[in-house]
Short mmCIF file of the C-alpha atoms (twelve columns), coordinates in Angstrom:
data_MODEL
# 
_entry.id   MODEL 
# 
loop_
_atom_site.group_PDB 
_atom_site.id 
_atom_site.type_symbol 
_atom_site.label_atom_id 
_atom_site.label_alt_id 
_atom_site.label_comp_id 
_atom_site.label_asym_id 
_atom_site.label_seq_id 
_atom_site.Cartn_x 
_atom_site.Cartn_y 
_atom_site.Cartn_z 
_atom_site.pdbx_PDB_model_num 
ATOM 1   C CA . MET A 1   180.938 40.543 63.713 1 
ATOM 2   C CA . SER A 2   184.257 39.390 64.843 1 
ATOM 3   C CA . ASP A 3   187.330 40.895 65.605 1 
ATOM 4   C CA . THR A 4   190.526 43.279 63.727 1 
ATOM 5   C CA . ASP A 5   191.956 39.271 64.765 1 
ATOM 6   C CA . ASP A 6   189.454 37.977 62.032 1 
ATOM 7   C CA . PHE A 7   190.532 40.768 59.166 1 
ATOM 8   C CA . PRO A 8   192.681 39.165 56.260 1 
ATOM 9   C CA . THR A 9   195.405 39.891 55.138 1 
ATOM 10  C CA . LEU A 10  195.815 41.683 51.920 1 
ATOM 11  C CA . ARG A 11  197.310 44.204 50.043 1 
ATOM 12  C CA . ALA A 12  194.883 45.831 47.646 1 
ATOM 13  C CA . THR A 13  191.072 46.420 46.807 1 
ATOM 14  C CA . GLY A 14  188.516 48.337 44.895 1 
ATOM 15  C CA . ILE A 15  185.462 49.859 46.127 1 
ATOM 16  C CA . GLY A 16  182.010 48.894 44.507 1 
ATOM 17  C CA . SER A 17  181.212 50.558 42.316 1 
ATOM 18  C CA . MET A 18  182.926 50.786 38.120 1 
ATOM 19  C CA . PRO A 19  182.079 52.136 35.408 1 
ATOM 20  C CA . GLY A 20  179.560 50.851 32.336 1 
ATOM 21  C CA . GLY A 21  176.494 47.713 32.235 1 
ATOM 22  C CA . ASP A 22  177.726 44.694 31.390 1 
ATOM 23  C CA . ALA A 23  178.088 42.962 34.432 1 
ATOM 24  C CA . ARG A 24  180.838 39.840 33.652 1 
ATOM 25  C CA . GLU A 25  182.814 42.245 32.166 1 
ATOM 26  C CA . ALA A 26  182.763 44.282 35.358 1 
ATOM 27  C CA . ALA A 27  182.941 40.801 37.397 1 
ATOM 28  C CA . ARG A 28  185.468 39.391 35.116 1 
ATOM 29  C CA . THR A 29  188.043 42.577 35.459 1 
ATOM 30  C CA . VAL A 30  187.499 42.195 39.517 1 
ATOM 31  C CA . THR A 31  188.913 38.517 40.008 1 
ATOM 32  C CA . GLY A 32  190.999 39.044 37.391 1 
ATOM 33  C CA . THR A 33  193.049 41.403 39.758 1 
ATOM 34  C CA . PHE A 34  192.721 40.107 42.941 1 
ATOM 35  C CA . ALA A 35  191.166 36.401 43.165 1 
ATOM 36  C CA . GLY A 36  195.556 35.809 42.374 1 
ATOM 37  C CA . GLY A 37  196.557 36.192 45.780 1 
ATOM 38  C CA . GLU A 38  197.337 39.867 45.332 1 
ATOM 39  C CA . GLY A 39  193.995 40.647 47.553 1 
ATOM 40  C CA . MET A 40  190.413 41.022 47.743 1 
ATOM 41  C CA . PRO A 41  187.878 40.857 44.790 1 
ATOM 42  C CA . TYR A 42  184.201 42.097 45.257 1 
ATOM 43  C CA . LEU A 43  181.226 42.113 43.528 1 
ATOM 44  C CA . PRO A 44  181.080 44.852 41.099 1 
ATOM 45  C CA . GLU A 45  178.039 48.067 41.440 1 
ATOM 46  C CA . LEU A 46  177.074 49.265 38.228 1 
ATOM 47  C CA . PRO A 47  175.503 52.467 38.709 1 
ATOM 48  C CA . ALA A 48  175.379 53.835 35.231 1 
ATOM 49  C CA . ARG A 49  172.461 51.327 34.659 1 
ATOM 50  C CA . GLY A 50  170.340 54.101 36.230 1 
ATOM 51  C CA . PRO A 51  167.746 53.917 38.490 1 
ATOM 52  C CA . GLY A 52  168.226 50.497 40.901 1 
ATOM 53  C CA . ALA A 53  171.318 50.593 40.127 1 
ATOM 54  C CA . ASP A 54  172.861 53.852 42.260 1 
ATOM 55  C CA . MET A 55  173.857 53.151 45.981 1 
ATOM 56  C CA . THR A 56  170.360 53.983 47.572 1 
ATOM 57  C CA . GLY A 57  168.000 52.248 45.067 1 
ATOM 58  C CA . ARG A 58  170.154 48.717 45.048 1 
ATOM 59  C CA . THR A 59  170.027 48.573 49.192 1 
ATOM 60  C CA . ALA A 60  166.897 49.426 49.100 1 
ATOM 61  C CA . GLY A 61  165.679 46.771 47.500 1 
ATOM 62  C CA . LEU A 62  167.627 44.437 50.081 1 
ATOM 63  C CA . LEU A 63  165.118 46.321 52.918 1 
ATOM 64  C CA . ALA A 64  162.579 44.009 54.475 1 
ATOM 65  C CA . ASP A 65  159.278 44.169 54.882 1 
ATOM 66  C CA . LEU A 66  160.714 48.167 53.718 1 
ATOM 67  C CA . HIS A 67  159.601 48.770 50.204 1 
ATOM 68  C CA . ALA A 68  160.911 52.313 48.601 1 
ATOM 69  C CA . GLN A 69  159.931 53.931 44.605 1 
ATOM 70  C CA . LEU A 70  161.368 56.552 43.217 1 
ATOM 71  C CA . GLU A 71  160.029 59.632 42.815 1 
ATOM 72  C CA . PRO A 72  160.915 62.907 41.087 1 
ATOM 73  C CA . SER A 73  162.756 63.927 44.311 1 
ATOM 74  C CA . GLY A 74  164.468 60.835 45.043 1 
ATOM 75  C CA . TRP A 75  163.649 57.132 46.586 1 
ATOM 76  C CA . ARG A 76  160.614 57.494 48.485 1 
ATOM 77  C CA . ILE A 77  159.621 54.982 51.098 1 
ATOM 78  C CA . ALA A 78  156.740 53.526 49.212 1 
ATOM 79  C CA . ASP A 79  153.186 51.205 50.388 1 
ATOM 80  C CA . ARG A 80  154.486 48.409 48.014 1 
ATOM 81  C CA . PRO A 81  157.241 46.796 45.905 1 
ATOM 82  C CA . GLY A 82  157.006 48.439 42.472 1 
ATOM 83  C CA . ARG A 83  159.134 48.186 38.934 1 
ATOM 84  C CA . ASP A 84  161.507 50.301 40.691 1 
ATOM 85  C CA . MET A 85  161.976 47.145 43.375 1 
ATOM 86  C CA . ARG A 86  162.278 44.483 41.154 1 
ATOM 87  C CA . ARG A 87  164.973 46.457 38.447 1 
ATOM 88  C CA . ALA A 88  167.054 46.354 41.734 1 
ATOM 89  C CA . VAL A 89  166.478 42.873 42.495 1 
ATOM 90  C CA . SER A 90  166.922 42.345 38.896 1 
ATOM 91  C CA . TRP A 91  170.166 44.044 38.729 1 
ATOM 92  C CA . LEU A 92  171.274 42.421 41.805 1 
ATOM 93  C CA . ARG A 93  170.592 39.035 40.959 1 
ATOM 94  C CA . GLU A 94  172.669 39.574 38.005 1 
ATOM 95  C CA . ASP A 95  175.288 40.653 39.572 1 
ATOM 96  C CA . LEU A 96  175.677 37.554 41.037 1 
ATOM 97  C CA . ASP A 97  174.933 35.206 38.868 1 
ATOM 98  C CA . ALA A 98  177.968 37.775 37.268 1 
ATOM 99  C CA . LEU A 99  180.602 36.746 40.041 1 
ATOM 100 C CA . GLU A 100 178.531 33.299 40.921 1 
ATOM 101 C CA . GLU A 101 180.641 32.890 37.518 1 
ATOM 102 C CA . TYR A 102 184.304 33.822 37.140 1 
ATOM 103 C CA . THR A 103 184.923 32.633 41.324 1 
ATOM 104 C CA . GLN A 104 184.192 28.942 40.597 1 
ATOM 105 C CA . GLY A 105 186.855 27.203 43.050 1 
ATOM 106 C CA . TYR A 106 187.836 30.611 44.698 1 
ATOM 107 C CA . GLU A 107 188.650 30.204 48.794 1 
ATOM 108 C CA . GLY A 108 189.814 34.093 49.983 1 
ATOM 109 C CA . PRO A 109 188.416 37.301 51.293 1 
ATOM 110 C CA . LEU A 110 185.064 37.993 49.052 1 
ATOM 111 C CA . LYS A 111 183.876 42.079 49.704 1 
ATOM 112 C CA . LEU A 112 180.386 43.104 49.293 1 
ATOM 113 C CA . GLN A 113 179.250 46.814 50.166 1 
ATOM 114 C CA . VAL A 114 176.098 48.128 51.088 1 
ATOM 115 C CA . THR A 115 175.021 51.841 52.076 1 
ATOM 116 C CA . GLY A 116 174.890 51.996 55.589 1 
ATOM 117 C CA . PRO A 117 172.450 52.993 57.946 1 
ATOM 118 C CA . TRP A 118 172.999 56.376 58.743 1 
ATOM 119 C CA . THR A 119 173.799 57.467 54.478 1 
ATOM 120 C CA . LEU A 120 170.893 55.465 53.178 1 
ATOM 121 C CA . ALA A 121 168.567 57.680 56.544 1 
ATOM 122 C CA . ALA A 122 169.729 61.103 54.629 1 
ATOM 123 C CA . ALA A 123 168.891 59.909 51.204 1 
ATOM 124 C CA . LEU A 124 166.147 58.061 51.620 1 
ATOM 125 C CA . GLN A 125 162.592 60.065 51.783 1 
ATOM 126 C CA . THR A 126 159.844 59.690 54.686 1 
ATOM 127 C CA . ARG A 127 155.813 59.396 52.249 1 
ATOM 128 C CA . GLY A 128 155.200 63.363 53.094 1 
ATOM 129 C CA . GLY A 129 159.269 63.803 51.295 1 
ATOM 130 C CA . GLU A 130 161.609 64.682 54.120 1 
ATOM 131 C CA . ALA A 131 164.387 62.328 54.762 1 
ATOM 132 C CA . CYS A 132 163.741 59.882 57.021 1 
ATOM 133 C CA . LEU A 133 167.314 60.936 58.677 1 
ATOM 134 C CA . GLY A 134 164.593 63.731 60.489 1 
ATOM 135 C CA . ASP A 135 162.445 61.476 62.206 1 
ATOM 136 C CA . ALA A 136 164.153 58.969 65.187 1 
ATOM 137 C CA . GLY A 137 161.277 56.182 64.323 1 
ATOM 138 C CA . ALA A 138 162.067 56.094 61.145 1 
ATOM 139 C CA . CYS A 139 166.008 55.943 61.458 1 
ATOM 140 C CA . ARG A 140 165.029 52.968 63.843 1 
ATOM 141 C CA . ASP A 141 162.908 50.870 61.787 1 
ATOM 142 C CA . LEU A 142 165.413 51.514 58.846 1 
ATOM 143 C CA . ALA A 143 168.258 50.247 60.558 1 
ATOM 144 C CA . ALA A 144 166.772 47.089 61.242 1 
ATOM 145 C CA . SER A 145 164.491 46.647 58.344 1 
ATOM 146 C CA . LEU A 146 168.730 47.155 56.000 1 
ATOM 147 C CA . ALA A 147 169.927 44.571 59.181 1 
ATOM 148 C CA . GLU A 148 167.246 41.881 58.766 1 
ATOM 149 C CA . GLY A 149 167.508 41.925 54.672 1 
ATOM 150 C CA . LEU A 150 171.861 41.876 54.984 1 
ATOM 151 C CA . ARG A 151 171.456 38.529 56.306 1 
ATOM 152 C CA . GLY A 152 169.776 37.278 53.889 1 
ATOM 153 C CA . HIS A 153 171.884 38.861 51.109 1 
ATOM 154 C CA . LEU A 154 174.954 37.227 52.704 1 
ATOM 155 C CA . SER A 155 173.291 34.006 53.213 1 
ATOM 156 C CA . GLU A 156 172.692 34.092 49.179 1 
ATOM 157 C CA . VAL A 157 176.095 34.998 48.551 1 
ATOM 158 C CA . ARG A 158 177.624 32.237 51.388 1 
ATOM 159 C CA . ARG A 159 175.702 29.617 48.868 1 
ATOM 160 C CA . ARG A 160 176.948 31.055 45.366 1 
ATOM 161 C CA . VAL A 161 180.650 31.242 46.971 1 
ATOM 162 C CA . PRO A 162 180.976 28.752 49.099 1 
ATOM 163 C CA . GLY A 163 184.731 29.014 49.426 1 
ATOM 164 C CA . ALA A 164 184.935 32.675 50.576 1 
ATOM 165 C CA . ARG A 165 185.330 34.461 53.433 1 
ATOM 166 C CA . LEU A 166 183.083 37.865 53.787 1 
ATOM 167 C CA . VAL A 167 184.504 41.138 53.920 1 
ATOM 168 C CA . LEU A 168 180.991 43.611 54.634 1 
ATOM 169 C CA . GLN A 169 181.199 46.524 53.651 1 
ATOM 170 C CA . LEU A 170 178.799 49.920 55.029 1 
ATOM 171 C CA . ASP A 171 179.108 52.570 52.388 1 
ATOM 172 C CA . GLU A 172 178.683 55.907 55.011 1 
ATOM 173 C CA . PRO A 173 180.255 58.782 52.817 1 
ATOM 174 C CA . SER A 174 177.159 61.125 54.764 1 
ATOM 175 C CA . LEU A 175 178.264 60.038 57.628 1 
ATOM 176 C CA . THR A 176 179.913 62.205 58.909 1 
ATOM 177 C CA . ALA A 177 177.064 65.231 58.043 1 
ATOM 178 C CA . VAL A 178 175.220 63.139 59.436 1 
ATOM 179 C CA . LEU A 179 176.795 63.838 63.199 1 
ATOM 180 C CA . THR A 180 177.230 67.677 62.414 1 
ATOM 181 C CA . GLY A 181 174.277 68.454 61.780 1 
ATOM 182 C CA . THR A 182 175.021 69.775 57.213 1 
ATOM 183 C CA . VAL A 183 172.086 67.309 55.342 1 
ATOM 184 C CA . ARG A 184 169.766 69.221 53.217 1 
ATOM 185 C CA . THR A 185 166.555 68.911 53.711 1 
ATOM 186 C CA . ALA A 186 163.687 69.200 50.418 1 
ATOM 187 C CA . SER A 187 163.533 72.675 50.205 1 
ATOM 188 C CA . GLY A 188 167.463 72.918 50.991 1 
ATOM 189 C CA . TYR A 189 166.762 76.561 52.997 1 
ATOM 190 C CA . ARG A 190 167.438 74.072 56.865 1 
ATOM 191 C CA . THR A 191 168.868 70.891 57.992 1 
ATOM 192 C CA . TYR A 192 168.237 68.540 60.087 1 
ATOM 193 C CA . ARG A 193 169.391 68.458 63.303 1 
ATOM 194 C CA . ALA A 194 172.974 66.538 64.330 1 
ATOM 195 C CA . VAL A 195 172.115 63.101 65.519 1 
ATOM 196 C CA . ASP A 196 173.608 62.306 68.973 1 
ATOM 197 C CA . ARG A 197 176.882 60.591 68.428 1 
ATOM 198 C CA . GLN A 198 175.564 57.083 70.518 1 
ATOM 199 C CA . VAL A 199 172.701 56.728 68.130 1 
ATOM 200 C CA . VAL A 200 174.422 56.592 65.461 1 
ATOM 201 C CA . GLU A 201 176.989 54.396 67.067 1 
ATOM 202 C CA . SER A 202 174.124 51.529 67.951 1 
ATOM 203 C CA . ALA A 203 172.557 51.784 64.859 1 
ATOM 204 C CA . LEU A 204 176.148 51.323 62.994 1 
ATOM 205 C CA . ARG A 205 176.945 48.206 65.601 1 
ATOM 206 C CA . GLU A 206 173.335 46.456 65.154 1 
ATOM 207 C CA . VAL A 207 173.525 46.895 61.339 1 
ATOM 208 C CA . ALA A 208 177.421 45.192 60.884 1 
ATOM 209 C CA . ALA A 209 176.549 42.621 63.866 1 
ATOM 210 C CA . VAL A 210 174.479 40.633 61.544 1 
ATOM 211 C CA . HIS A 211 178.042 39.331 59.665 1 
ATOM 212 C CA . ASP A 212 180.441 37.142 61.721 1 
ATOM 213 C CA . GLY A 213 182.519 38.260 59.907 1 
ATOM 214 C CA . PRO A 214 185.534 41.424 59.203 1 
ATOM 215 C CA . VAL A 215 183.121 45.073 59.456 1 
ATOM 216 C CA . LEU A 216 185.000 48.108 57.622 1 
ATOM 217 C CA . ALA A 217 183.352 51.748 56.825 1 
ATOM 218 C CA . HIS A 218 183.941 53.372 53.705 1 
ATOM 219 C CA . SER A 219 183.360 57.061 53.122 1 
ATOM 220 C CA . CYS A 220 185.524 59.421 50.190 1 
ATOM 221 C CA . ALA A 221 183.838 62.130 52.762 1 
ATOM 222 C CA . PRO A 222 186.990 64.400 54.531 1 
ATOM 223 C CA . SER A 223 186.490 64.027 59.007 1 
ATOM 224 C CA . VAL A 224 185.700 60.392 58.659 1 
ATOM 225 C CA . PRO A 225 184.949 59.485 62.786 1 
ATOM 226 C CA . PHE A 226 187.384 56.913 62.572 1 
ATOM 227 C CA . ALA A 227 187.169 56.499 66.654 1 
ATOM 228 C CA . LEU A 228 183.078 56.138 66.195 1 
ATOM 229 C CA . LEU A 229 183.769 53.319 63.526 1 
ATOM 230 C CA . ARG A 230 185.806 51.775 65.993 1 
ATOM 231 C CA . ARG A 231 183.993 51.451 68.820 1 
ATOM 232 C CA . ALA A 232 180.848 50.456 67.109 1 
ATOM 233 C CA . GLY A 233 183.091 47.910 66.200 1 
ATOM 234 C CA . PHE A 234 184.050 47.677 63.103 1 
ATOM 235 C CA . ALA A 235 186.871 45.905 62.092 1 
ATOM 236 C CA . GLY A 236 189.227 48.546 59.625 1 
ATOM 237 C CA . ALA A 237 187.990 52.078 57.359 1 
ATOM 238 C CA . SER A 238 187.826 52.658 53.412 1 
ATOM 239 C CA . PHE A 239 188.162 56.318 53.330 1 
ATOM 240 C CA . ASP A 240 190.455 58.701 50.144 1 
ATOM 241 C CA . PHE A 241 194.089 59.166 51.346 1 
ATOM 242 C CA . SER A 242 194.632 63.296 50.252 1 
ATOM 243 C CA . LEU A 243 191.523 64.253 53.193 1 
ATOM 244 C CA . LEU A 244 193.438 63.094 56.009 1 
ATOM 245 C CA . THR A 245 194.842 65.698 58.225 1 
ATOM 246 C CA . GLU A 246 196.835 65.948 61.098 1 
ATOM 247 C CA . GLY A 247 194.027 65.573 62.793 1 
ATOM 248 C CA . ASP A 248 193.167 62.331 61.971 1 
ATOM 249 C CA . ASP A 249 196.753 62.019 63.033 1 
ATOM 250 C CA . GLU A 250 195.878 60.142 67.001 1 
ATOM 251 C CA . ALA A 251 192.218 58.672 66.364 1 
ATOM 252 C CA . LEU A 252 194.754 56.278 63.415 1 
ATOM 253 C CA . GLY A 253 197.107 55.988 65.328 1 
ATOM 254 C CA . GLU A 254 195.533 54.403 68.831 1 
ATOM 255 C CA . GLY A 255 194.174 52.125 65.865 1 
ATOM 256 C CA . VAL A 256 196.356 51.214 63.606 1 
ATOM 257 C CA . GLU A 257 197.398 49.845 67.211 1 
ATOM 258 C CA . ALA A 258 194.588 48.012 68.271 1 
ATOM 259 C CA . GLY A 259 194.197 46.390 65.067 1 
ATOM 260 C CA . PHE A 260 192.256 48.717 62.995 1 
ATOM 261 C CA . ARG A 261 193.024 48.365 59.614 1 
ATOM 262 C CA . LEU A 262 192.839 51.026 56.226 1 
ATOM 263 C CA . LEU A 263 192.375 50.940 53.010 1 
ATOM 264 C CA . ALA A 264 193.941 54.004 52.120 1 
ATOM 265 C CA . GLY A 265 192.294 55.226 48.992 1 
ATOM 266 C CA . VAL A 266 195.966 56.941 47.184 1 
ATOM 267 C CA . VAL A 267 194.915 55.858 42.867 1 
ATOM 268 C CA . PRO A 268 192.428 58.568 41.527 1 
ATOM 269 C CA . GLY A 269 189.430 57.856 41.083 1 
ATOM 270 C CA . THR A 270 188.788 58.736 37.289 1 
ATOM 271 C CA . ASP A 271 190.723 59.460 34.550 1 
ATOM 272 C CA . THR A 272 194.799 60.800 35.213 1 
ATOM 273 C CA . ALA A 273 197.806 59.881 33.835 1 
ATOM 274 C CA . LEU A 274 199.217 57.212 36.645 1 
ATOM 275 C CA . SER A 275 202.469 57.931 38.464 1 
ATOM 276 C CA . ASP A 276 204.308 55.312 39.312 1 
ATOM 277 C CA . PRO A 277 203.421 52.587 41.875 1 
ATOM 278 C CA . ALA A 278 205.956 53.501 44.029 1 
ATOM 279 C CA . GLY A 279 205.297 57.030 43.408 1 
ATOM 280 C CA . SER A 280 201.148 56.730 45.036 1 
ATOM 281 C CA . VAL A 281 202.330 54.940 48.120 1 
ATOM 282 C CA . MET A 282 204.931 58.048 48.910 1 
ATOM 283 C CA . GLY A 283 202.402 60.522 50.460 1 
ATOM 284 C CA . VAL A 284 201.530 56.504 52.755 1 
ATOM 285 C CA . ARG A 285 205.169 56.138 53.783 1 
ATOM 286 C CA . THR A 286 205.600 59.696 54.966 1 
ATOM 287 C CA . TRP A 287 202.808 59.446 57.232 1 
ATOM 288 C CA . TRP A 288 203.395 56.134 58.638 1 
ATOM 289 C CA . ARG A 289 206.649 57.392 59.646 1 
ATOM 290 C CA . ARG A 290 205.122 61.071 60.375 1 
ATOM 291 C CA . LEU A 291 202.593 58.864 63.113 1 
ATOM 292 C CA . GLY A 292 206.319 56.840 64.264 1 
ATOM 293 C CA . LEU A 293 204.583 53.570 63.909 1 
ATOM 294 C CA . ASN A 294 206.833 50.483 62.687 1 
ATOM 295 C CA . PRO A 295 207.304 50.803 59.289 1 
ATOM 296 C CA . GLY A 296 207.099 46.476 59.687 1 
ATOM 297 C CA . LEU A 297 203.603 47.046 60.534 1 
ATOM 298 C CA . LEU A 298 202.865 49.001 57.388 1 
ATOM 299 C CA . PRO A 299 202.244 46.528 54.556 1 
ATOM 300 C CA . GLU A 300 199.966 43.888 56.792 1 
ATOM 301 C CA . ALA A 301 198.121 47.350 58.117 1 
ATOM 302 C CA . VAL A 302 197.173 49.280 55.202 1 
ATOM 303 C CA . ALA A 303 195.804 48.737 51.633 1 
ATOM 304 C CA . ILE A 304 195.803 50.370 49.016 1 
ATOM 305 C CA . THR A 305 192.478 51.498 47.180 1 
ATOM 306 C CA . PRO A 306 191.079 53.755 44.369 1 
ATOM 307 C CA . SER A 307 190.490 56.655 45.918 1 
ATOM 308 C CA . CYS A 308 186.289 56.300 45.788 1 
ATOM 309 C CA . GLY A 309 184.662 54.131 43.560 1 
ATOM 310 C CA . LEU A 310 185.304 54.100 39.506 1 
ATOM 311 C CA . ALA A 311 181.866 54.747 38.153 1 
ATOM 312 C CA . GLY A 312 182.723 58.270 36.322 1 
ATOM 313 C CA . ALA A 313 185.675 56.391 35.318 1 
ATOM 314 C CA . SER A 314 186.487 55.061 31.035 1 
ATOM 315 C CA . PRO A 315 186.286 51.019 30.883 1 
ATOM 316 C CA . GLY A 316 189.718 51.425 30.242 1 
ATOM 317 C CA . TYR A 317 191.575 53.438 33.019 1 
ATOM 318 C CA . ALA A 318 188.941 51.137 35.587 1 
ATOM 319 C CA . ARG A 319 190.960 48.388 34.511 1 
ATOM 320 C CA . ALA A 320 194.654 50.294 34.775 1 
ATOM 321 C CA . ALA A 321 193.781 51.581 37.983 1 
ATOM 322 C CA . LEU A 322 192.418 48.731 40.311 1 
ATOM 323 C CA . ALA A 323 195.902 46.925 38.612 1 
ATOM 324 C CA . HIS A 324 197.742 50.611 39.254 1 
ATOM 325 C CA . CYS A 325 196.786 49.810 43.409 1 
ATOM 326 C CA . VAL A 326 197.846 46.043 43.027 1 
ATOM 327 C CA . ARG A 327 201.612 47.532 41.619 1 
ATOM 328 C CA . ALA A 328 201.512 50.566 44.077 1 
ATOM 329 C CA . ALA A 329 200.228 48.172 46.689 1 
ATOM 330 C CA . ASN A 330 203.678 45.531 46.058 1 
ATOM 331 C CA . SER A 331 205.673 48.643 46.088 1 
ATOM 332 C CA . LEU A 332 204.656 49.010 49.390 1 
ATOM 333 C CA . ALA A 333 205.283 45.909 50.471 1 
ATOM 334 C CA . ASP A 334 209.124 45.550 49.498 1 
ATOM 335 C CA . ASN A 335 209.918 48.715 51.019 1 
ATOM 336 C CA . PRO A 336 207.970 49.861 54.011 1 
ATOM 337 C CA . GLU A 337 210.683 52.976 54.159 1 
# 
């Protein structure tokens, strides 16, 4: 895992998920929008295809020496790989084929997204039916398996897109709930005990360390633990800008001054009327002034994204939203004040 100095300068990107089930169309949209120097293309995820394309099943298909199967209650650790895992692996291969087709000759940043170790521990069940989160040993095994599986995944993408500078994104929407002890058990009547922050940080560092390039975290939940992510060695964070509070200012201000990159989700993730590009980033300018930071640093430190994944959007809106991110980011760069 490299430091923040290796994070590419970029204006815009997407989160990961896209609507529909056509891998080639999704890859064409993402590369067409971002591969021209305006931002960072990424490997699309298409959860509408069904189990195995969802964020838990997709990442479970990457695990090394651990298998999972789909039960009525959700994804559960299994003794051997079955059809659910074969489906997940097949869909990922289809997505990689499409990405490879549309990145011929591409040289630049390319983002990969996987579910992070703590969101995965909150979603993936042990054989007994409770989340791995409730078993410290299971959490350690899961983080180690994910790290090993990621090594192979990163190697495969480097082989397919040799000109790319890979950026790894760990999706951790459940991270705050893990830290605050608000993840509910299978019965729904109680919650799992909060995990010690040092244990959380250690597992994040272990998984992120498999990549020798920049690693960022994504969460569209409130109260993202920005300071913890920095301590764990992350180069940046992607978040829903509308959920920031003044309580986040100190951690973010210190982070920006230390080179921590921010991917601000300001474009709605579901169908709506889009404002003019300048209007979309007006709040970012206001927030930056509140932090008292140099306006000239803003376009280098902050990239523009949708507020969360686009799986729930219509295909037409998804295309428009990604293009709007580029225009809004250009507006921010042209007039940071």
